[in-house]
Amino acid sequence: MLYVIGLGLGDARDITVKGLEIIKRCELVYLESYTSILTCGKEEMEKLYGKEITVADRDFVEQEADIMLNNAETKEVAFLVVGDPFSATTHTDLILRAKERGIKFQIIHNASIMNAVGSCGLQLYHYGETISIPFWTDSWKPDSFYEKIYANRQHGLHTLCLLDIKVKEPTLESMTKKKKEYMPPKFMSVSEAADQLLQIVEKKKSEGIQEIAFDENSIFVGLARIGHESQKIIACSLAEMKNFDLGPPLHSLVLPANNLHELEKDYLQQFSEKPL
Amino acid sequence: MLYVIGLGLGDARDITVKGLEIIKRCELVYLESYTSILTCGKEEMEKLYGKEITVADRDFVEQEADIMLNNAETKEVAFLVVGDPFSATTHTDLILRAKERGIKFQIIHNASIMNAVGSCGLQLYHYGETISIPFWTDSWKPDSFYEKIYANRQHGLHTLCLLDIKVKEPTLESMTKKKKEYMPPKFMSVSEAADQLLQIVEKKKSEGIQEIAFDENSIFVGLARIGHESQKIIACSLAEMKNFDLGPPLHSLVLPANNLHELEKDYLQQFSEKPL
């Protein structure tokens, strides 16, 4: 039996009572650690659960997941996922593989950024398509997500921007070697995201495009560590966001619709130093 | 101090460990009961929490919430919400009122249909604007949500359709009386929603509109009691959905995008009797 258990967003105690009960009776407990992170360490979780946890990193999910599924054929196995189990494609794929092999599974839901972004007061049913902003390199600066932001703005919708995470990425030098070496983990900040968005604005302007989805004066909402006690939300212009430090990861960015409902505006105001 | 605590979607044990700890030390516990329902009764919750629960219905939120906020000025008060605290506008409003009165508050997140809809395998970041389908009457058949579905389809996005809930609605006869009488609670089923959507298709056809967002053959996904053990998901045509009984509430409906990713299609297939 495979239990895929959402951990929520904050610390170890954001697991549900049901999820905790299940972990306590499982023989094997794995923690997925490459699509997201909790703000607490593995040790804190092991203490609460009374179980040893095996960290499942990128290599694991891509290569060793079959071993976990083999175990789930005869044992009670828990696979812990930050946020909700369906927040990442890799988990959907894992569940499908379990199903194809005839392994029974149960999903335990929890909060994820996809619904906890409601914390900034913008109503969830007024969001359009969610976009992801990847880390740019000197030679690779993809901006196809811009068109999605543009479409959302056209329809009077908010846009949630998920910011890139690089965990356990092999170094370029070790790619061809047998023993991989890994880069330190990287989490995009709202400041870095704002910098890239400003570059897109400049590019559009230099191309003579008149109607741009947003510019340096557009109000964005920066969110950090949502669901954790140290959570921070700021509403300011894109230019200001570039110079703003929201502290440790994870960060997300929201571009509100042009026209906000009265309640949305009132709620958002508390996160801004200037009148919105 | 006011704690607004998400209960998740299934039963009493879907509360988080943190949420439960907070309830156990609160002096007063209210349960919001008119924007959604849990699949368990108040008694089951009271047993787990070891606390008496006051049910806060529509009248409460509209009229008596101030009394709760008065209490929160001096006492530890928990306000329990099915799903996530930011899933309904009324809760955002309540939090804002607490803040304006200088009452400290803490939000405890949980799963809501807005992220748990991921259960059907359609990726959350491919959803467009969420729509709400209201109960029609003989003389009132609003269909403005159709344009939003149309826009989502145009952009290759899925649409989550939230289905209407009528809890503690006064009867027409008692509206002017001092002592209100209430209609039995009503929860829209996927079958009722499909029936209304089919009527919209007929109307568009009779108006000679060529390009309709969906028709009776379009595949819809019906979801019932997501997050609960008795959860059911079905993928079938709109015409078939009209005759399908998914059992007790709550129900939701999803209209998938025209073009599905391979993994989305593979995952959805398990809920369909026919090849998608």
mmCIF file of C-alpha atoms in Angstrom, chain A:
data_model
loop_
_atom_site.group_PDB
_atom_site.id
_atom_site.type_symbol
_atom_site.label_atom_id
_atom_site.label_comp_id
_atom_site.label_asym_id
_atom_site.label_seq_id
_atom_site.Cartn_x
_atom_site.Cartn_y
_atom_site.Cartn_z
ATOM 1 C CA MET A 1 0.000 0.000 0.000
ATOM 2 C CA LEU A 2 1.297 3.445 -0.980
ATOM 3 C CA TYR A 3 0.188 6.549 0.897
ATOM 4 C CA VAL A 4 0.996 9.825 -0.814
ATOM 5 C CA ILE A 5 0.727 12.391 1.949
ATOM 6 C CA GLY A 6 0.698 16.161 1.576
ATOM 7 C CA LEU A 7 2.696 17.985 4.272
ATOM 8 C CA GLY A 8 1.296 21.456 3.728
ATOM 9 C CA LEU A 9 3.526 24.476 3.633
ATOM 10 C CA GLY A 10 4.910 25.438 7.018
ATOM 11 C CA ASP A 11 6.556 23.057 9.450
ATOM 12 C CA ALA A 12 6.226 19.442 10.588
ATOM 13 C CA ARG A 13 2.942 20.121 12.432
ATOM 14 C CA ASP A 14 1.147 21.175 9.258
ATOM 15 C CA ILE A 15 0.553 17.523 8.409
ATOM 16 C CA THR A 16 -3.052 16.411 8.960
ATOM 17 C CA VAL A 17 -4.038 14.236 11.909
ATOM 18 C CA LYS A 18 -4.989 11.521 9.398
ATOM 19 C CA GLY A 19 -1.633 11.825 7.626
ATOM 20 C CA LEU A 20 0.271 11.549 10.914
ATOM 21 C CA GLU A 21 -1.705 8.471 11.985
ATOM 22 C CA ILE A 22 -0.856 6.784 8.689
ATOM 23 C CA ILE A 23 2.870 7.584 8.921
ATOM 24 C CA LYS A 24 2.974 6.158 12.417
ATOM 25 C CA ARG A 25 1.818 2.773 11.119
ATOM 26 C CA CYS A 26 3.977 2.734 7.959
ATOM 27 C CA GLU A 27 7.115 0.610 7.705
ATOM 28 C CA LEU A 28 8.896 2.898 5.256
ATOM 29 C CA VAL A 29 8.708 6.690 5.008
ATOM 30 C CA TYR A 30 10.137 8.673 2.084
ATOM 31 C CA LEU A 31 10.289 12.461 1.808
ATOM 32 C CA GLU A 32 10.224 14.023 -1.655
ATOM 33 C CA SER A 33 12.681 16.887 -1.618
ATOM 34 C CA TYR A 34 13.265 18.274 -5.059
ATOM 35 C CA THR A 35 10.100 20.020 -6.184
ATOM 36 C CA SER A 36 9.720 22.015 -2.959
ATOM 37 C CA ILE A 37 10.999 22.429 0.591
ATOM 38 C CA LEU A 38 9.485 22.762 4.036
ATOM 39 C CA THR A 39 10.820 25.412 6.386
ATOM 40 C CA CYS A 40 11.782 22.736 8.897
ATOM 41 C CA GLY A 41 14.453 20.055 8.772
ATOM 42 C CA LYS A 42 14.049 16.304 8.441
ATOM 43 C CA GLU A 43 14.995 15.876 12.095
ATOM 44 C CA GLU A 44 11.992 17.859 13.322
ATOM 45 C CA MET A 45 9.728 15.654 11.239
ATOM 46 C CA GLU A 46 11.360 12.427 12.409
ATOM 47 C CA LYS A 47 10.854 13.518 16.002
ATOM 48 C CA LEU A 48 7.142 14.234 15.496
ATOM 49 C CA TYR A 49 6.493 11.096 13.445
ATOM 50 C CA GLY A 50 8.659 8.771 15.531
ATOM 51 C CA LYS A 51 9.991 7.342 12.253
ATOM 52 C CA GLU A 52 13.181 7.426 10.236
ATOM 53 C CA ILE A 53 12.766 9.260 6.942
ATOM 54 C CA THR A 54 14.538 8.470 3.671
ATOM 55 C CA VAL A 55 15.083 11.602 1.591
ATOM 56 C CA ALA A 56 13.954 11.049 -1.994
ATOM 57 C CA ASP A 57 15.779 13.483 -4.227
ATOM 58 C CA ARG A 58 15.676 13.976 -7.984
ATOM 59 C CA ASP A 59 17.750 10.846 -8.651
ATOM 60 C CA PHE A 60 15.394 8.865 -6.467
ATOM 61 C CA VAL A 61 12.201 9.894 -8.197
ATOM 62 C CA GLU A 62 13.737 9.333 -11.610
ATOM 63 C CA GLN A 63 15.570 6.091 -10.876
ATOM 64 C CA GLU A 64 14.842 4.520 -7.527
ATOM 65 C CA ALA A 65 11.094 5.046 -7.310
ATOM 66 C CA ASP A 66 10.590 1.505 -8.635
ATOM 67 C CA ILE A 67 12.266 0.134 -5.519
ATOM 68 C CA MET A 68 9.814 2.111 -3.401
ATOM 69 C CA LEU A 69 6.923 0.733 -5.454
ATOM 70 C CA ASN A 70 8.305 -2.798 -5.030
ATOM 71 C CA ASN A 71 8.218 -2.229 -1.288
ATOM 72 C CA ALA A 72 4.664 -0.860 -1.498
ATOM 73 C CA GLU A 73 3.540 -4.201 -2.950
ATOM 74 C CA THR A 74 4.018 -5.901 0.387
ATOM 75 C CA LYS A 75 4.550 -3.121 2.941
ATOM 76 C CA GLU A 76 2.814 0.041 4.137
ATOM 77 C CA VAL A 77 4.835 2.824 2.530
ATOM 78 C CA ALA A 78 4.415 6.589 2.981
ATOM 79 C CA PHE A 79 5.652 9.058 0.364
ATOM 80 C CA LEU A 80 5.624 12.575 1.813
ATOM 81 C CA VAL A 81 5.233 15.555 -0.444
ATOM 82 C CA VAL A 82 5.509 19.246 0.479
ATOM 83 C CA GLY A 83 2.189 20.986 -0.255
ATOM 84 C CA ASP A 84 -0.423 18.734 -1.874
ATOM 85 C CA PRO A 85 0.293 15.398 -3.634
ATOM 86 C CA PHE A 86 -1.032 16.695 -6.962
ATOM 87 C CA SER A 87 1.058 19.869 -6.956
ATOM 88 C CA ALA A 88 3.754 18.400 -9.230
ATOM 89 C CA THR A 89 3.606 16.297 -12.389
ATOM 90 C CA THR A 90 6.194 13.860 -11.046
ATOM 91 C CA HIS A 91 3.835 12.830 -8.251
ATOM 92 C CA THR A 92 0.917 12.286 -10.619
ATOM 93 C CA ASP A 93 3.228 10.103 -12.675
ATOM 94 C CA LEU A 94 4.247 8.118 -9.587
ATOM 95 C CA ILE A 95 0.620 7.507 -8.588
ATOM 96 C CA LEU A 96 -0.178 6.370 -12.110
ATOM 97 C CA ARG A 97 2.750 3.930 -12.049
ATOM 98 C CA ALA A 98 1.520 2.526 -8.735
ATOM 99 C CA LYS A 99 -1.945 2.100 -10.208
ATOM 100 C CA GLU A 100 -0.627 0.375 -13.329
ATOM 101 C CA ARG A 101 1.221 -2.098 -11.133
ATOM 102 C CA GLY A 102 -1.947 -2.810 -9.176
ATOM 103 C CA ILE A 103 -0.565 -1.251 -5.985
ATOM 104 C CA LYS A 104 -3.277 0.178 -3.768
ATOM 105 C CA PHE A 105 -2.802 3.837 -2.922
ATOM 106 C CA GLN A 106 -4.388 6.576 -0.851
ATOM 107 C CA ILE A 107 -3.935 10.324 -1.216
ATOM 108 C CA ILE A 108 -3.919 12.649 1.795
ATOM 109 C CA HIS A 109 -4.474 16.216 0.681
ATOM 110 C CA ASN A 110 -3.076 19.375 2.217
ATOM 111 C CA ALA A 111 -2.616 23.064 1.499
ATOM 112 C CA SER A 112 -0.320 24.075 -1.355
ATOM 113 C CA ILE A 113 0.717 27.428 -2.750
ATOM 114 C CA MET A 114 -2.053 26.957 -5.350
ATOM 115 C CA ASN A 115 -4.701 27.663 -2.707
ATOM 116 C CA ALA A 116 -2.692 29.262 0.139
ATOM 117 C CA VAL A 117 -1.846 32.156 -2.210
ATOM 118 C CA GLY A 118 -5.324 33.292 -1.115
ATOM 119 C CA SER A 119 -3.440 34.764 1.887
ATOM 120 C CA CYS A 120 -2.841 37.978 -0.006
ATOM 121 C CA GLY A 121 -6.592 38.548 -0.262
ATOM 122 C CA LEU A 122 -6.965 38.197 -4.031
ATOM 123 C CA GLN A 123 -9.855 35.797 -4.606
ATOM 124 C CA LEU A 124 -8.779 32.387 -5.868
ATOM 125 C CA TYR A 125 -11.510 32.176 -8.504
ATOM 126 C CA HIS A 126 -10.180 35.328 -10.141
ATOM 127 C CA TYR A 127 -6.833 33.750 -11.030
ATOM 128 C CA GLY A 128 -6.021 32.803 -14.601
ATOM 129 C CA GLU A 129 -3.392 30.340 -15.739
ATOM 130 C CA THR A 130 -0.486 29.826 -13.329
ATOM 131 C CA ILE A 131 2.954 30.467 -14.784
ATOM 132 C CA SER A 132 6.480 29.372 -13.874
ATOM 133 C CA ILE A 133 9.464 31.697 -14.106
ATOM 134 C CA PRO A 134 12.696 29.767 -14.749
ATOM 135 C CA PHE A 135 16.202 30.904 -13.802
ATOM 136 C CA TRP A 136 17.804 32.621 -16.774
ATOM 137 C CA THR A 137 21.394 32.037 -17.812
ATOM 138 C CA ASP A 138 23.606 34.260 -19.973
ATOM 139 C CA SER A 139 22.533 32.410 -23.086
ATOM 140 C CA TRP A 140 19.058 31.085 -22.180
ATOM 141 C CA LYS A 141 16.366 33.635 -21.360
ATOM 142 C CA PRO A 142 12.975 32.019 -22.113
ATOM 143 C CA ASP A 143 9.987 34.355 -21.746
ATOM 144 C CA SER A 144 7.099 32.379 -23.249
ATOM 145 C CA PHE A 145 5.234 32.763 -19.937
ATOM 146 C CA TYR A 146 4.810 36.450 -20.775
ATOM 147 C CA GLU A 147 2.032 35.662 -23.268
ATOM 148 C CA LYS A 148 0.120 33.818 -20.540
ATOM 149 C CA ILE A 149 0.417 36.803 -18.195
ATOM 150 C CA TYR A 150 -0.792 39.011 -21.032
ATOM 151 C CA ALA A 151 -3.843 36.785 -21.630
ATOM 152 C CA ASN A 152 -4.691 36.778 -17.912
ATOM 153 C CA ARG A 153 -4.486 40.582 -17.780
ATOM 154 C CA GLN A 154 -6.715 40.860 -20.862
ATOM 155 C CA HIS A 155 -9.361 38.798 -19.066
ATOM 156 C CA GLY A 156 -9.114 40.758 -15.812
ATOM 157 C CA LEU A 157 -7.478 37.873 -13.940
ATOM 158 C CA HIS A 158 -4.668 37.602 -11.406
ATOM 159 C CA THR A 159 -1.525 35.625 -12.254
ATOM 160 C CA LEU A 160 0.323 33.404 -9.803
ATOM 161 C CA CYS A 161 3.993 33.153 -10.774
ATOM 162 C CA LEU A 162 5.786 30.121 -9.353
ATOM 163 C CA LEU A 163 9.505 30.781 -9.021
ATOM 164 C CA ASP A 164 12.201 28.330 -10.050
ATOM 165 C CA ILE A 165 13.867 25.873 -7.699
ATOM 166 C CA LYS A 166 17.134 24.107 -8.473
ATOM 167 C CA VAL A 167 17.854 21.262 -6.110
ATOM 168 C CA LYS A 168 20.501 18.632 -6.720
ATOM 169 C CA GLU A 169 21.408 19.864 -10.196
ATOM 170 C CA PRO A 170 24.595 18.193 -11.407
ATOM 171 C CA THR A 171 27.421 20.591 -12.256
ATOM 172 C CA LEU A 172 28.133 20.959 -15.960
ATOM 173 C CA GLU A 173 31.624 19.526 -15.408
ATOM 174 C CA SER A 174 30.332 16.336 -13.765
ATOM 175 C CA MET A 175 27.538 15.666 -16.288
ATOM 176 C CA THR A 176 29.604 13.149 -18.215
ATOM 177 C CA LYS A 177 31.353 11.658 -15.192
ATOM 178 C CA LYS A 178 30.242 8.590 -13.322
ATOM 179 C CA LYS A 179 30.324 10.328 -9.961
ATOM 180 C CA LYS A 180 28.052 13.351 -10.183
ATOM 181 C CA GLU A 181 28.833 16.551 -8.317
ATOM 182 C CA TYR A 182 25.985 18.827 -7.416
ATOM 183 C CA MET A 183 25.488 22.575 -7.348
ATOM 184 C CA PRO A 184 24.258 24.150 -4.116
ATOM 185 C CA PRO A 185 20.419 24.425 -4.039
ATOM 186 C CA LYS A 186 19.006 27.620 -5.533
ATOM 187 C CA PHE A 187 15.593 29.169 -4.922
ATOM 188 C CA MET A 188 14.484 32.147 -6.973
ATOM 189 C CA SER A 189 13.638 35.213 -4.872
ATOM 190 C CA VAL A 190 10.928 37.760 -5.747
ATOM 191 C CA SER A 191 13.787 40.195 -6.332
ATOM 192 C CA GLU A 192 15.414 37.948 -8.959
ATOM 193 C CA ALA A 193 12.021 37.282 -10.579
ATOM 194 C CA ALA A 194 11.289 41.033 -10.700
ATOM 195 C CA ASP A 195 14.674 41.636 -12.309
ATOM 196 C CA GLN A 196 13.885 39.158 -15.102
ATOM 197 C CA LEU A 197 10.378 40.603 -15.586
ATOM 198 C CA LEU A 198 11.864 44.115 -15.869
ATOM 199 C CA GLN A 199 14.219 42.846 -18.570
ATOM 200 C CA ILE A 200 11.189 41.528 -20.471
ATOM 201 C CA VAL A 201 9.510 44.955 -20.186
ATOM 202 C CA GLU A 202 12.678 46.608 -21.564
ATOM 203 C CA LYS A 203 12.826 44.112 -24.428
ATOM 204 C CA LYS A 204 9.173 44.697 -25.377
ATOM 205 C CA LYS A 205 9.722 48.452 -25.242
ATOM 206 C CA SER A 206 12.830 48.228 -27.426
ATOM 207 C CA GLU A 207 10.783 46.196 -29.920
ATOM 208 C CA GLY A 208 8.359 49.121 -30.097
ATOM 209 C CA ILE A 209 5.461 47.126 -28.583
ATOM 210 C CA GLN A 210 2.912 49.626 -27.246
ATOM 211 C CA GLU A 211 0.611 47.498 -25.147
ATOM 212 C CA ILE A 212 2.660 45.693 -22.521
ATOM 213 C CA ALA A 213 0.995 43.452 -19.901
ATOM 214 C CA PHE A 214 2.798 45.303 -17.089
ATOM 215 C CA ASP A 215 5.644 47.738 -16.547
ATOM 216 C CA GLU A 216 8.003 48.895 -13.799
ATOM 217 C CA ASN A 217 5.148 50.763 -12.076
ATOM 218 C CA SER A 218 2.712 47.831 -12.003
ATOM 219 C CA ILE A 219 1.862 46.622 -8.515
ATOM 220 C CA PHE A 220 3.042 43.087 -7.817
ATOM 221 C CA VAL A 221 2.579 41.015 -4.671
ATOM 222 C CA GLY A 222 5.601 39.202 -3.267
ATOM 223 C CA LEU A 223 4.964 36.244 -0.969
ATOM 224 C CA ALA A 224 7.509 34.379 1.147
ATOM 225 C CA ARG A 225 7.187 31.272 3.312
ATOM 226 C CA ILE A 226 3.363 31.221 3.049
ATOM 227 C CA GLY A 227 1.794 29.128 5.810
ATOM 228 C CA HIS A 228 4.809 29.505 8.087
ATOM 229 C CA GLU A 229 4.954 31.796 11.125
ATOM 230 C CA SER A 230 7.637 33.869 9.411
ATOM 231 C CA GLN A 231 5.379 34.417 6.364
ATOM 232 C CA LYS A 232 5.826 37.781 4.629
ATOM 233 C CA ILE A 233 3.679 39.482 2.004
ATOM 234 C CA ILE A 234 4.520 42.750 0.280
ATOM 235 C CA ALA A 235 2.619 44.737 -2.359
ATOM 236 C CA CYS A 236 4.740 47.218 -4.300
ATOM 237 C CA SER A 237 5.765 48.235 -7.802
ATOM 238 C CA LEU A 238 7.821 45.865 -9.933
ATOM 239 C CA ALA A 239 10.746 48.304 -9.765
ATOM 240 C CA GLU A 240 10.569 48.327 -5.953
ATOM 241 C CA MET A 241 10.196 44.530 -5.843
ATOM 242 C CA LYS A 242 13.560 44.179 -7.555
ATOM 243 C CA ASN A 243 15.239 45.794 -4.550
ATOM 244 C CA PHE A 244 13.167 44.065 -1.898
ATOM 245 C CA ASP A 245 14.536 41.257 0.261
ATOM 246 C CA LEU A 246 11.775 38.941 1.503
ATOM 247 C CA GLY A 247 14.225 36.661 3.300
ATOM 248 C CA PRO A 248 14.648 32.881 3.054
ATOM 249 C CA PRO A 249 12.738 30.758 0.455
ATOM 250 C CA LEU A 250 10.212 29.767 -0.833
ATOM 251 C CA HIS A 251 9.037 32.877 -2.681
ATOM 252 C CA SER A 252 6.134 33.406 -5.097
ATOM 253 C CA LEU A 253 4.958 36.410 -7.049
ATOM 254 C CA VAL A 254 1.445 37.533 -7.974
ATOM 255 C CA LEU A 255 0.450 40.045 -10.613
ATOM 256 C CA PRO A 256 -3.026 41.259 -9.625
ATOM 257 C CA ALA A 257 -5.666 42.038 -12.252
ATOM 258 C CA ASN A 258 -5.977 45.680 -13.304
ATOM 259 C CA ASN A 259 -9.348 46.063 -11.640
ATOM 260 C CA LEU A 260 -9.635 44.756 -8.127
ATOM 261 C CA HIS A 261 -12.840 44.153 -6.212
ATOM 262 C CA GLU A 262 -13.299 46.449 -3.223
ATOM 263 C CA LEU A 263 -12.582 43.688 -0.687
ATOM 264 C CA GLU A 264 -9.490 42.532 -2.587
ATOM 265 C CA LYS A 265 -8.130 46.064 -2.613
ATOM 266 C CA ASP A 266 -8.872 46.598 1.077
ATOM 267 C CA TYR A 267 -7.169 43.344 1.987
ATOM 268 C CA LEU A 268 -4.123 43.930 -0.206
ATOM 269 C CA GLN A 269 -3.686 47.444 1.201
ATOM 270 C CA GLN A 270 -2.354 46.060 4.505
ATOM 271 C CA PHE A 271 0.719 44.765 2.632
ATOM 272 C CA SER A 272 1.559 48.078 0.986
ATOM 273 C CA GLU A 273 3.186 51.193 2.400
ATOM 274 C CA LYS A 274 1.556 53.384 -0.254
ATOM 275 C CA PRO A 275 -2.129 53.674 -1.117
ATOM 276 C CA LEU A 276 -2.966 51.159 -3.877
#
